[in-house]
XYZ file of C-alpha atoms in Angstrom:
772
model
C -84.943 -97.895 116.900
C -83.620 -96.171 113.033
C -87.638 -95.316 112.794
C -86.782 -93.387 116.099
C -83.909 -91.801 115.129
C -85.414 -90.695 111.610
C -88.407 -89.774 113.766
C -86.658 -86.874 116.017
C -84.301 -85.947 113.355
C -86.695 -84.971 111.516
C -88.708 -82.945 114.473
C -85.221 -80.860 114.702
C -84.834 -79.633 111.491
C -88.747 -78.712 111.920
C -88.363 -77.022 114.536
C -84.382 -75.735 113.788
C -86.363 -73.669 110.057
C -89.329 -72.471 112.154
C -86.657 -71.026 114.650
C -84.782 -68.883 111.785
C -87.408 -67.957 109.594
C -89.251 -66.503 113.249
C -85.431 -64.753 113.795
C -85.272 -63.489 110.560
C -88.680 -61.990 110.840
C -88.123 -60.388 114.224
C -84.574 -59.888 114.273
C -85.975 -56.721 111.556
C -88.271 -55.523 114.141
C -86.282 -55.411 116.903
C -85.180 -51.903 118.857
C -81.146 -52.083 119.548
C -80.383 -54.261 122.594
C -79.127 -53.259 126.030
C -75.848 -55.552 127.148
C -76.987 -55.087 130.433
C -80.752 -55.450 132.183
C -81.686 -51.437 133.175
C -82.246 -52.221 136.936
C -79.094 -54.267 137.286
C -77.264 -52.399 140.142
C -73.243 -52.910 140.531
C -71.678 -53.433 143.953
C -70.189 -49.640 145.710
C -67.291 -49.571 146.221
C -64.441 -47.312 148.616
C -61.477 -47.157 148.120
C -58.547 -45.357 149.785
C -56.620 -42.351 148.715
C -54.691 -44.695 146.392
C -56.752 -47.244 144.877
C -56.994 -49.811 147.262
C -60.541 -51.168 148.150
C -61.679 -50.237 151.129
C -65.310 -51.590 151.281
C -67.861 -53.028 149.276
C -71.461 -53.057 149.554
C -74.257 -55.390 148.300
C -76.286 -55.090 145.537
C -80.303 -54.089 145.869
C -80.426 -57.511 145.466
C -78.230 -58.910 147.614
C -75.536 -59.611 144.687
C -71.779 -59.007 145.132
C -71.297 -57.576 141.519
C -67.864 -55.441 140.683
C -68.158 -53.435 137.343
C -64.760 -54.889 136.346
C -63.794 -53.348 132.688
C -62.362 -55.909 130.336
C -58.456 -54.097 130.087
C -58.442 -55.062 133.585
C -58.935 -59.151 133.232
C -56.088 -60.998 133.649
C -55.196 -62.558 129.864
C -54.988 -66.356 131.369
C -58.547 -65.705 132.331
C -60.076 -64.813 129.191
C -57.810 -67.564 128.082
C -59.637 -69.810 130.113
C -62.873 -69.170 129.260
C -62.424 -68.551 126.027
C -61.361 -72.161 125.800
C -64.483 -73.367 128.281
C -66.538 -71.814 127.315
C -66.170 -70.945 122.691
C -63.584 -70.421 121.126
C -64.457 -69.645 118.260
C -65.866 -66.670 119.690
C -64.249 -63.859 117.282
C -65.243 -65.576 114.358
C -69.120 -66.459 114.835
C -71.868 -63.907 114.340
C -73.152 -64.663 117.362
C -74.460 -67.862 116.704
C -72.098 -70.273 116.108
C -74.085 -72.959 113.716
C -71.415 -75.996 113.611
C -71.954 -75.684 117.848
C -75.220 -75.894 117.819
C -75.099 -78.867 115.375
C -73.162 -80.658 117.579
C -74.944 -80.236 120.346
C -78.346 -81.196 118.655
C -76.494 -84.547 116.801
C -75.765 -85.188 121.124
C -79.443 -84.395 122.526
C -80.778 -86.814 120.052
C -77.465 -89.644 119.773
C -77.842 -89.756 123.487
C -73.854 -88.647 123.759
C -73.493 -85.256 125.316
C -71.239 -83.202 123.333
C -71.122 -79.754 125.427
C -73.512 -77.056 125.186
C -74.115 -75.351 121.980
C -74.645 -71.263 123.139
C -71.889 -68.586 122.702
C -71.062 -66.294 124.931
C -72.656 -63.886 123.237
C -75.838 -66.561 123.290
C -74.688 -66.923 126.795
C -75.029 -63.420 127.472
C -79.214 -62.830 125.974
C -80.063 -65.029 128.220
C -78.698 -63.324 130.572
C -79.294 -59.733 130.191
C -83.058 -60.855 128.936
C -82.951 -63.700 131.688
C -84.394 -66.755 128.931
C -85.697 -70.299 129.101
C -83.544 -71.567 126.300
C -84.595 -74.900 127.271
C -88.058 -74.595 125.435
C -87.312 -73.931 121.444
C -88.661 -71.329 121.451
C -86.612 -70.023 123.993
C -83.447 -71.018 122.313
C -84.696 -68.974 119.500
C -85.400 -65.174 121.665
C -81.139 -66.353 122.385
C -80.062 -66.800 119.233
C -81.448 -63.924 118.257
C -80.902 -61.967 120.589
C -77.457 -62.575 120.334
C -77.439 -61.894 116.872
C -78.638 -58.599 117.214
C -76.153 -58.234 120.144
C -73.502 -59.275 117.455
C -74.673 -56.716 114.934
C -74.721 -53.431 117.440
C -71.492 -55.068 120.177
C -68.141 -54.988 119.699
C -66.353 -58.329 120.522
C -65.111 -56.569 123.307
C -67.964 -55.044 124.961
C -69.951 -58.145 123.950
C -67.477 -60.053 126.178
C -66.889 -57.341 128.399
C -70.503 -57.086 129.794
C -70.893 -61.653 130.087
C -67.867 -61.039 132.347
C -68.746 -58.661 134.135
C -72.525 -60.378 134.499
C -71.528 -64.371 134.712
C -73.431 -66.433 137.661
C -69.484 -67.378 140.270
C -71.913 -69.438 142.956
C -74.351 -68.276 145.556
C -74.282 -64.591 145.721
C -71.167 -63.826 143.649
C -71.456 -62.104 139.631
C -68.883 -60.885 137.865
C -65.379 -62.062 137.642
C -64.885 -58.804 139.041
C -66.576 -59.820 142.446
C -65.329 -62.658 141.970
C -61.669 -62.845 141.866
C -61.302 -60.374 145.026
C -64.208 -62.735 147.049
C -63.129 -66.481 145.941
C -59.263 -65.736 145.056
C -58.504 -62.142 147.005
C -57.176 -60.580 144.168
C -57.971 -58.215 141.894
C -58.958 -60.036 138.051
C -55.157 -57.978 136.361
C -53.418 -60.598 139.122
C -55.527 -63.629 138.207
C -52.772 -66.895 137.750
C -53.205 -69.390 134.847
C -54.143 -71.437 137.738
C -56.690 -69.656 139.850
C -58.563 -68.526 135.697
C -58.993 -72.552 135.156
C -60.664 -72.293 138.815
C -63.176 -69.457 138.390
C -64.104 -70.472 134.354
C -65.872 -72.991 135.872
C -68.490 -71.995 137.609
C -70.595 -69.836 135.424
C -71.394 -73.764 133.639
C -72.992 -74.420 137.576
C -72.506 -72.281 139.685
C -74.389 -74.221 142.002
C -73.108 -77.398 141.960
C -70.004 -76.537 141.497
C -69.655 -73.531 144.330
C -66.310 -73.837 146.217
C -67.387 -75.712 149.960
C -65.988 -74.421 153.184
C -65.378 -78.084 154.449
C -64.252 -80.514 152.279
C -63.434 -80.624 148.124
C -65.960 -80.219 145.287
C -65.834 -83.653 143.854
C -67.524 -81.156 140.255
C -65.295 -78.700 141.079
C -62.515 -80.565 141.089
C -63.230 -82.446 138.060
C -64.510 -79.561 136.488
C -61.199 -78.037 136.683
C -59.098 -80.605 135.725
C -60.566 -80.961 132.346
C -60.430 -77.128 131.367
C -56.521 -77.256 132.692
C -55.630 -80.234 131.071
C -56.729 -78.808 127.494
C -54.651 -75.856 128.726
C -52.214 -77.823 128.816
C -51.927 -80.057 125.826
C -53.448 -76.847 123.529
C -49.477 -74.955 125.642
C -47.630 -78.271 124.489
C -46.858 -77.711 129.139
C -45.857 -81.652 130.463
C -47.539 -82.708 133.547
C -47.277 -81.177 136.581
C -46.936 -83.576 140.036
C -49.281 -80.705 141.744
C -52.298 -80.403 139.141
C -53.787 -82.507 141.963
C -54.027 -79.943 144.534
C -55.687 -76.324 143.505
C -59.312 -76.261 144.327
C -61.761 -73.115 146.219
C -62.473 -73.784 149.708
C -64.014 -71.440 151.046
C -65.132 -67.891 150.294
C -62.762 -64.657 151.197
C -63.307 -62.043 154.245
C -65.663 -59.496 151.934
C -63.928 -56.215 153.041
C -65.664 -54.284 154.915
C -63.026 -51.447 156.520
C -64.605 -48.578 157.656
C -68.650 -48.751 156.781
C -70.085 -46.401 158.273
C -68.034 -43.774 156.598
C -69.165 -46.161 153.723
C -72.580 -46.125 154.165
C -72.264 -42.192 154.760
C -70.387 -41.206 151.381
C -72.626 -44.443 149.057
C -75.875 -42.080 151.074
C -74.708 -38.808 150.192
C -73.873 -39.729 146.412
C -76.888 -42.097 145.866
C -75.838 -44.087 142.202
C -78.798 -43.936 140.195
C -78.324 -45.821 136.835
C -76.318 -48.461 136.763
C -73.110 -46.365 135.178
C -72.598 -44.411 138.013
C -72.988 -48.015 140.395
C -70.436 -49.400 139.129
C -67.355 -46.354 139.518
C -65.652 -46.941 142.480
C -65.500 -43.673 145.196
C -62.473 -42.575 146.090
C -61.777 -41.610 149.181
C -58.846 -39.675 151.149
C -58.614 -42.623 153.546
C -55.309 -43.822 154.168
C -55.722 -48.045 153.940
C -53.109 -49.117 156.169
C -54.009 -46.390 158.890
C -57.507 -47.060 158.762
C -56.007 -50.486 159.643
C -53.915 -49.035 162.325
C -56.864 -47.337 164.186
C -59.227 -50.203 164.226
C -56.583 -52.044 165.237
C -55.656 -49.817 168.415
C -58.837 -48.627 169.473
C -60.681 -52.048 169.911
C -57.642 -53.236 171.441
C -57.929 -51.442 173.638
C -61.854 -51.899 174.201
C -60.831 -55.616 174.390
C -58.182 -54.612 177.202
C -60.783 -52.451 179.068
C -64.093 -54.314 179.363
C -63.862 -55.429 182.272
C -63.906 -51.724 183.592
C -66.952 -50.942 181.002
C -65.342 -49.719 178.932
C -66.900 -51.158 175.671
C -67.303 -48.759 172.418
C -64.959 -45.722 171.598
C -64.766 -43.868 168.220
C -61.980 -42.700 166.579
C -60.845 -39.887 163.416
C -57.341 -38.697 161.572
C -57.421 -36.026 159.844
C -54.127 -34.343 157.603
C -54.460 -30.958 159.348
C -52.795 -28.746 156.179
C -55.144 -30.468 153.794
C -58.102 -31.443 156.274
C -58.164 -34.755 154.509
C -59.421 -37.711 156.822
C -56.747 -40.221 156.751
C -59.180 -43.084 159.540
C -62.217 -42.884 160.297
C -64.073 -45.315 163.170
C -67.565 -44.461 164.419
C -67.715 -47.762 166.201
C -65.640 -49.587 167.808
C -67.390 -52.724 166.636
C -70.064 -52.533 163.588
C -72.349 -55.010 163.790
C -72.707 -55.312 167.858
C -76.230 -54.304 168.049
C -75.113 -54.097 172.029
C -73.287 -51.147 171.434
C -75.280 -50.055 168.988
C -72.667 -50.204 166.254
C -74.100 -49.235 163.298
C -74.446 -45.663 164.629
C -72.255 -43.357 163.589
C -70.100 -41.826 166.445
C -68.660 -39.272 164.478
C -71.664 -37.200 163.945
C -73.186 -38.138 166.690
C -73.285 -35.087 168.983
C -72.038 -34.641 172.395
C -70.520 -32.355 175.686
C -67.140 -31.735 174.851
C -66.647 -31.165 178.454
C -63.234 -29.025 178.583
C -62.117 -30.168 174.985
C -63.263 -26.688 174.117
C -60.718 -24.482 176.197
C -57.654 -24.467 173.590
C -59.787 -21.916 172.167
C -60.065 -19.403 175.030
C -57.123 -19.412 176.021
C -55.748 -19.211 171.971
C -58.824 -15.845 171.833
C -57.196 -14.410 174.969
C -53.633 -14.398 173.514
C -54.695 -13.099 170.034
C -57.407 -10.738 171.988
C -53.850 -9.434 174.292
C -54.833 -10.985 177.276
C -52.308 -13.468 178.306
C -49.574 -14.461 176.995
C -48.869 -18.304 178.876
C -47.570 -16.927 181.902
C -49.852 -14.469 182.670
C -51.021 -15.567 186.185
C -54.962 -16.260 186.636
C -57.214 -16.857 189.581
C -58.086 -20.677 190.134
C -59.871 -19.870 193.697
C -63.895 -19.257 194.788
C -65.606 -17.596 192.362
C -69.002 -16.350 191.064
C -70.606 -15.007 187.396
C -73.655 -13.847 188.182
C -75.726 -16.446 189.285
C -73.051 -19.526 187.896
C -70.787 -21.090 190.734
C -68.399 -23.098 189.040
C -66.281 -25.714 189.902
C -63.449 -27.720 189.244
C -63.560 -30.814 187.959
C -61.395 -31.709 191.460
C -63.593 -29.392 193.602
C -60.332 -28.179 194.761
C -58.894 -24.505 194.109
C -55.202 -24.302 192.367
C -54.876 -20.319 193.508
C -52.655 -18.202 191.405
C -51.829 -20.608 188.400
C -49.695 -19.999 185.049
C -52.072 -19.557 181.834
C -50.374 -22.838 180.838
C -50.634 -24.567 183.616
C -54.035 -23.664 183.973
C -55.066 -24.905 180.626
C -52.761 -28.022 180.543
C -54.629 -29.100 183.971
C -57.496 -28.362 182.462
C -58.909 -25.913 185.508
C -62.490 -24.657 184.780
C -62.160 -21.677 186.996
C -59.503 -19.627 185.214
C -61.230 -20.620 181.462
C -64.474 -19.025 182.624
C -63.324 -15.753 184.020
C -61.508 -14.878 180.573
C -64.439 -16.264 178.419
C -65.914 -14.066 179.853
C -62.962 -11.235 179.055
C -63.229 -12.139 175.217
C -64.222 -9.236 172.629
C -68.290 -10.255 171.521
C -69.112 -12.206 169.955
C -66.225 -14.210 172.490
C -65.888 -18.439 172.474
C -69.700 -18.222 170.739
C -68.968 -16.653 167.999
C -66.004 -18.273 167.162
C -66.953 -22.196 167.495
C -69.619 -21.227 165.383
C -67.505 -19.240 162.038
C -65.911 -22.704 162.815
C -68.268 -24.195 161.520
C -70.279 -25.632 164.702
C -73.619 -26.293 165.121
C -74.503 -24.388 167.627
C -78.813 -24.940 167.818
C -79.103 -21.964 170.084
C -78.483 -18.267 171.042
C -74.899 -17.631 172.825
C -77.336 -16.794 176.109
C -79.153 -20.092 175.939
C -75.226 -21.722 176.871
C -73.819 -18.331 178.592
C -71.236 -19.160 180.503
C -71.591 -23.138 181.312
C -70.469 -22.801 176.971
C -66.971 -23.340 177.612
C -66.915 -26.075 180.232
C -68.900 -28.728 177.370
C -72.345 -26.743 177.873
C -73.160 -27.438 173.430
C -72.857 -30.775 172.001
C -70.256 -30.764 168.796
C -69.574 -34.373 166.348
C -66.304 -35.543 166.124
C -66.353 -34.400 163.004
C -66.541 -30.791 164.010
C -64.351 -31.989 167.100
C -61.718 -32.724 164.893
C -61.849 -29.456 162.133
C -61.276 -27.210 165.131
C -58.072 -28.873 166.168
C -56.646 -28.892 162.329
C -57.675 -25.361 162.402
C -55.327 -24.999 166.551
C -52.912 -27.515 164.509
C -51.832 -25.684 160.777
C -53.271 -22.544 159.778
C -56.040 -20.959 161.812
C -58.763 -20.553 159.258
C -62.131 -22.509 159.173
C -62.001 -25.560 156.808
C -64.420 -28.466 156.014
C -63.175 -32.405 156.664
C -62.212 -33.116 153.303
C -63.657 -36.653 152.869
C -62.835 -37.223 147.976
C -58.973 -36.428 147.021
C -58.388 -33.359 145.838
C -62.095 -31.553 146.485
C -61.763 -28.154 146.285
C -63.348 -26.127 149.768
C -64.682 -23.030 149.949
C -63.135 -20.335 151.124
C -61.115 -20.526 154.096
C -61.573 -18.044 157.397
C -59.309 -16.864 159.000
C -60.187 -17.007 163.045
C -56.747 -17.634 164.813
C -52.931 -15.834 164.062
C -49.937 -18.944 163.549
C -48.168 -16.727 166.945
C -51.864 -17.980 169.196
C -51.903 -21.035 167.383
C -48.349 -22.239 167.718
C -48.035 -20.611 171.741
C -51.407 -22.426 172.385
C -50.583 -25.873 171.806
C -47.172 -25.365 173.637
C -49.978 -24.828 176.352
C -50.715 -28.562 175.603
C -48.318 -30.116 175.120
C -47.089 -32.769 177.782
C -44.983 -32.303 181.090
C -42.590 -34.304 182.514
C -43.823 -37.130 184.828
C -46.351 -38.212 181.911
C -45.664 -41.762 181.992
C -48.619 -43.045 179.720
C -48.284 -39.674 178.278
C -44.983 -39.624 177.708
C -43.987 -38.344 173.416
C -42.933 -34.966 174.368
C -43.995 -34.592 170.395
C -47.924 -34.844 171.098
C -49.654 -31.095 172.229
C -53.155 -32.272 173.697
C -56.734 -31.873 175.468
C -59.073 -33.808 177.401
C -62.973 -33.508 178.046
C -64.877 -35.043 180.392
C -68.933 -34.317 179.594
C -70.738 -33.834 182.549
C -72.014 -37.299 185.045
C -68.866 -38.996 183.129
C -70.902 -39.708 179.958
C -68.081 -38.815 177.310
C -64.260 -39.085 177.234
C -62.659 -37.202 174.401
C -59.605 -35.950 173.665
C -58.038 -34.841 170.806
C -53.567 -34.329 170.228
C -51.694 -33.207 167.458
C -48.429 -34.520 165.813
C -46.142 -33.004 163.560
C -49.083 -33.027 160.619
C -51.859 -34.969 162.173
C -55.057 -34.128 164.269
C -56.565 -38.200 166.087
C -59.806 -37.175 168.035
C -60.691 -39.905 170.032
C -63.740 -40.575 171.556
C -64.382 -43.426 174.611
C -68.505 -44.269 176.448
C -72.191 -45.889 174.943
C -74.645 -44.498 171.992
C -77.350 -45.036 174.833
C -75.999 -41.908 177.465
C -75.316 -44.788 179.987
C -73.056 -42.708 182.268
C -69.536 -44.800 184.135
C -67.589 -43.205 186.655
C -64.504 -44.954 184.857
C -65.634 -42.555 181.185
C -62.518 -39.989 182.855
C -61.254 -38.159 179.319
C -57.596 -38.141 181.849
C -57.627 -41.743 182.550
C -59.219 -43.601 180.235
C -59.269 -41.290 175.880
C -56.003 -40.117 176.962
C -54.519 -43.605 177.412
C -56.399 -45.069 174.149
C -54.638 -41.544 172.285
C -51.472 -41.960 172.815
C -51.710 -45.694 172.175
C -53.468 -44.623 168.853
C -50.111 -42.812 168.189
C -47.580 -44.797 168.606
C -49.541 -47.759 167.046
C -49.523 -45.286 163.633
C -45.470 -44.380 163.555
C -46.742 -40.453 162.453
C -43.614 -38.610 161.674
C -42.982 -36.092 163.518
C -42.551 -32.300 162.549
C -40.067 -29.513 164.443
C -41.959 -26.512 164.922
C -40.975 -23.481 164.370
C -41.953 -20.508 166.260
C -43.494 -17.998 163.320
C -41.988 -15.018 162.751
C -43.803 -13.242 164.842
C -43.794 -14.591 167.887
C -40.595 -13.838 170.207
C -38.829 -15.916 172.979
C -38.291 -13.613 176.597
C -36.638 -14.070 180.347
C -39.561 -13.899 182.234
C -39.606 -13.758 186.283
C -41.217 -17.483 187.280
C -43.082 -16.080 189.786
C -45.628 -13.434 188.210
C -45.126 -13.892 184.595
C -43.772 -10.919 184.097
C -40.299 -8.832 182.939
C -37.740 -10.316 185.589
C -36.386 -6.742 187.835
C -33.081 -7.783 190.106
C -35.275 -8.524 192.217
C -36.715 -11.662 190.343
C -34.790 -14.826 191.844
C -35.547 -17.127 189.279
C -36.903 -16.810 185.985
C -37.755 -18.681 183.210
C -37.614 -18.897 179.020
C -41.532 -18.096 177.876
C -43.227 -17.017 174.379
C -45.028 -13.659 174.091
C -46.193 -11.433 171.030
C -44.806 -8.553 170.847
C -47.912 -5.802 170.639
C -49.909 -7.644 171.692
C -49.166 -9.658 174.608
C -49.651 -8.080 178.068
C -46.333 -7.684 179.387
C -44.877 -5.130 182.054
C -41.983 -5.159 184.221
C -42.439 -7.927 187.668
C -44.116 -5.627 190.816
C -44.819 -8.413 193.124
C -40.778 -8.936 194.312
C -40.091 -5.610 195.983
C -36.969 -4.863 198.466
C -37.701 -3.184 201.839
C -35.679 -1.536 204.425
C -35.603 -4.036 207.949
C -35.632 -2.301 210.935
C -33.545 -5.265 212.712
C -34.839 -4.527 216.588
C -38.816 -4.163 215.036
C -38.679 -6.055 212.136
C -41.417 -4.459 210.663
C -41.090 -2.242 207.164
C -39.697 1.602 207.089
C -40.169 3.651 204.212
C -36.347 4.913 204.141
C -33.391 5.229 206.020
C -32.851 7.872 208.593
C -28.875 6.841 209.286
C -30.140 6.348 212.875
C -31.314 2.866 213.135
C -30.090 -0.784 212.325
C -32.042 -1.314 208.465
C -31.403 -4.251 206.315
C -32.141 -4.706 202.485
C -34.585 -7.388 202.161
C -36.928 -8.665 198.657
C -39.999 -9.760 199.946
C -43.264 -10.377 197.284
C -45.742 -8.496 197.476
C -49.483 -9.556 195.707
C -52.853 -7.943 195.917
C -54.589 -9.406 198.835
C -57.172 -11.617 196.678
C -54.883 -12.957 195.706
C -52.400 -13.754 198.163
C -55.689 -14.899 200.049
C -56.090 -17.732 196.870
C -52.023 -18.438 198.124
C -53.499 -19.429 201.510
C -56.153 -21.596 200.687
C -54.628 -23.380 197.829
C -51.504 -24.094 201.119
C -49.238 -22.947 198.535
C -46.861 -19.446 201.379
C -45.464 -16.268 200.356
C -42.942 -14.249 201.140
C -45.279 -11.526 201.780
C -43.520 -8.215 203.657
C -44.376 -7.415 207.238
C -46.373 -4.389 208.185
C -44.738 -0.804 207.328
C -44.341 1.013 210.684
C -47.399 3.750 211.445
C -45.988 6.513 211.623
C -46.992 9.980 209.272
C -43.954 9.522 207.333
C -45.126 6.011 206.960
C -48.059 6.701 205.542
C -46.644 9.534 203.811
C -44.405 7.160 201.038
C -47.573 4.549 200.324
C -48.260 3.869 197.105
C -50.596 7.108 196.698
C -51.781 5.477 193.368
C -53.303 2.080 194.147
C -56.426 3.353 195.387
C -58.548 0.879 195.708
C -61.033 -0.050 193.459
C -64.994 -1.101 194.594
C -66.632 -4.163 192.556
C -69.235 -4.952 194.130
C -71.699 -2.370 194.187
C -71.541 -1.400 191.255
C -71.504 2.418 190.294
C -74.954 3.192 188.441
C -76.805 0.051 188.513
C -79.694 -0.323 190.541
C -79.878 -3.087 193.001
C -83.518 -4.485 193.745
C -84.214 -6.656 197.294
C -86.409 -8.461 198.187
C -87.468 -8.231 202.543
C -89.252 -11.618 202.488
C -86.056 -14.004 201.202
C -83.304 -13.678 203.281
C -80.733 -14.659 200.624
C -81.670 -11.243 198.906
C -81.912 -8.573 201.854
C -78.338 -8.123 201.599
C -74.996 -6.932 199.090
C -71.340 -7.633 199.160
C -69.248 -5.315 199.500
C -65.743 -6.394 197.704
C -62.848 -4.215 196.746
C -59.106 -5.302 194.771
C -56.941 -2.868 197.308
C -52.968 -2.882 196.474
C -50.604 -4.967 197.541
C -49.386 -5.394 201.732
C -53.743 -4.073 202.623
C -54.662 -5.741 205.096
C -57.860 -4.844 206.792
C -60.357 -2.377 205.019
C -62.915 0.352 206.426
C -66.570 0.578 204.485
C -69.281 2.983 205.246
C -73.073 4.317 203.566
C -72.532 7.889 203.515
C -71.618 8.836 206.971
C -73.001 5.563 208.598
C -69.229 2.546 209.241
C -70.866 -0.390 207.594
C -67.431 -3.166 209.316
C -64.126 -3.956 208.184
C -62.287 -6.752 206.583
C -58.948 -8.188 205.419
C -60.005 -7.367 201.587
C -60.276 -10.773 200.344
C -63.863 -11.058 202.399
C -66.570 -9.267 201.358
C -68.370 -7.490 204.406
C -72.355 -7.605 203.787
C -74.179 -4.892 203.865
C -78.194 -5.028 205.292
C -79.543 -2.082 202.724
C -82.033 0.078 202.927
C -84.186 1.868 200.099
C -82.505 4.397 198.080
C -79.402 6.857 196.837
C -76.398 5.618 198.832
C -72.602 6.890 198.518
C -70.131 3.750 199.134
C -67.405 4.399 200.580
C -64.139 2.369 201.269
C -60.844 3.021 203.331
C -57.773 1.637 203.103
C -55.776 1.021 205.892
C -52.714 3.359 204.469
C -55.750 6.233 203.903
C -56.685 5.552 200.553
C -60.435 5.572 199.462
C -62.851 5.179 196.361
C -66.343 5.122 196.040
C -69.076 4.890 194.194
C -73.214 5.792 194.283
C -75.908 3.298 193.588
C -79.798 3.013 194.459
C -81.525 1.122 196.994
C -85.258 -0.489 196.204
C -86.927 -2.851 197.731
C -89.351 -5.577 197.110
C -92.267 -6.850 199.767
């Protein structure tokens, strides 16, 4: 036996001598080493605006590896690691001869006395992927360790080791290990937790914590190290010494996965250094979790009606910073295509663009919130839009038309906007409409173009704040391009007030929220956009595959989600103050005009002085009524009993709309038929021919019955009951002012003449062509 030991010692000395000679020769020839493999990448990390970790991604080689500077690592973990791995780390030049001899003697004698590798040697093994169980492998390891010590500080070497050491499974580096095994950053580790983690790199496979049951090897190693530390510190035994160990991996931070993937792709990590730098975005972790929770809870409750997916975006309007980003209700659910980013997907917004038509109209002086608009059957060339409920409300105030999302008034108003109209506004605001304006036509106000949730949030942030077009910010402090002013403060404020929740809405019960919904054609998309204080929230419900669902009615599904999310977030309120350019004035509640003494019902309304079209009410008028005949008379001749009474004088087309909508109005009785009454009629209120239009050429088709006539229409003064149409001397027909007369015209030039029942007339000249 002694002979065998002598031979082994001689063999060891021979190999050791060769190794040392090799180190001495090669050490002078090798270039400066790197502390990290060139292909190594750290996990991309996304932090919220306050530095809280939101998302930790896998590296390209499938690891969780989070770079952590030495200054941000708990002193307890540093102490535990040095005690276990390399007590003389700050004293040796990379190789500890005493440790090597002790380890070698343990191999020779058969009595294990621990490993001889220093922390620097272990780093060399990790860095160069060395096989150190052979003498040549050990020699290379020692060589590389001495090289590292020559070129780098102890702190840099220790930091590199702690960021590459294996901690079980696919977890490498103390930054990822502390987060995934202990659920906290490395700088917050306690001594017990530090001991638990420090023993993992020695045997990461066998000591890996188990989901169920204890790992005896891990527990034994932990207790040995704990006892050593306790003895060195002079601490007494703790009855809890046997009660600490790791159980299972903590949940990997995977919040805002759609945004994380998008931002990581937008700023790729080209090298190791850039991959380890956290990206700090504008999200707020608490609000991100709040929006995710509200969306998931709502979808889960509504699953029985086919609602399985939703998206949401929360924006701080003044800064345009995104605070919450939910691209789908469940990122990992393949049944709903959950990895599709719904914030970027382009879909029809339905009626969600209507507020901007009204804002532009108020800015251009076409309306104010109480202006009466027509909600009746109308044709815009070949385009014949209908309301969602297929009914008509008749004359309706602009505020009510917008709040109740009436289609006809919106389309008619969009047609009146100055060029480039709604299309030009959207393009200036950054909406990527790929086709020219003619492609969309008047369908754009009703969802004829596609927008993304991001673009819609930008539009409502514009409406909620300063009226300027700016892109959303995803990185805190990021500078944006110069803002484009598109809407005035006055137009924005009045539009928001038109969208404020009305009384009697049980679900939408927050008066601080101004909001609008949009349902796309065919029930494929349900949108809701809301503004509360300085915050804008946009939600969408639908299917990424475009499948329709009758439940996708925005007011019934998206609006409740919007308000439920607002309640969940408890965002601060901001009292709205009208801008200096908005005045409050008393208006006639019926006509929306300045009241006269004859207007009995009045309301307060906002308008923009010098811009809004506001005139005295001409609907309510006091007239004389013959008590005997009940007819209206021109003046009091003192020969009969007359009474003064107030009636509503509506244009015939509006009166017809009221009638079709089932809304009764107090209209005046007919004017008595005598010369004096006819002379007293308003000579200035002559009929205005709407169709045919002057100087146009009308082409009729003899073979198509639908194209053989021209409709004759005229706008007349209130009180007119009949109009009479002539083409030259030829009488064409008579009707009430709201009903067109169909003229079967012959080819040629014609002077078309209209006469109302009070003797007022107008005429236009047109040319008619006939084709086969």
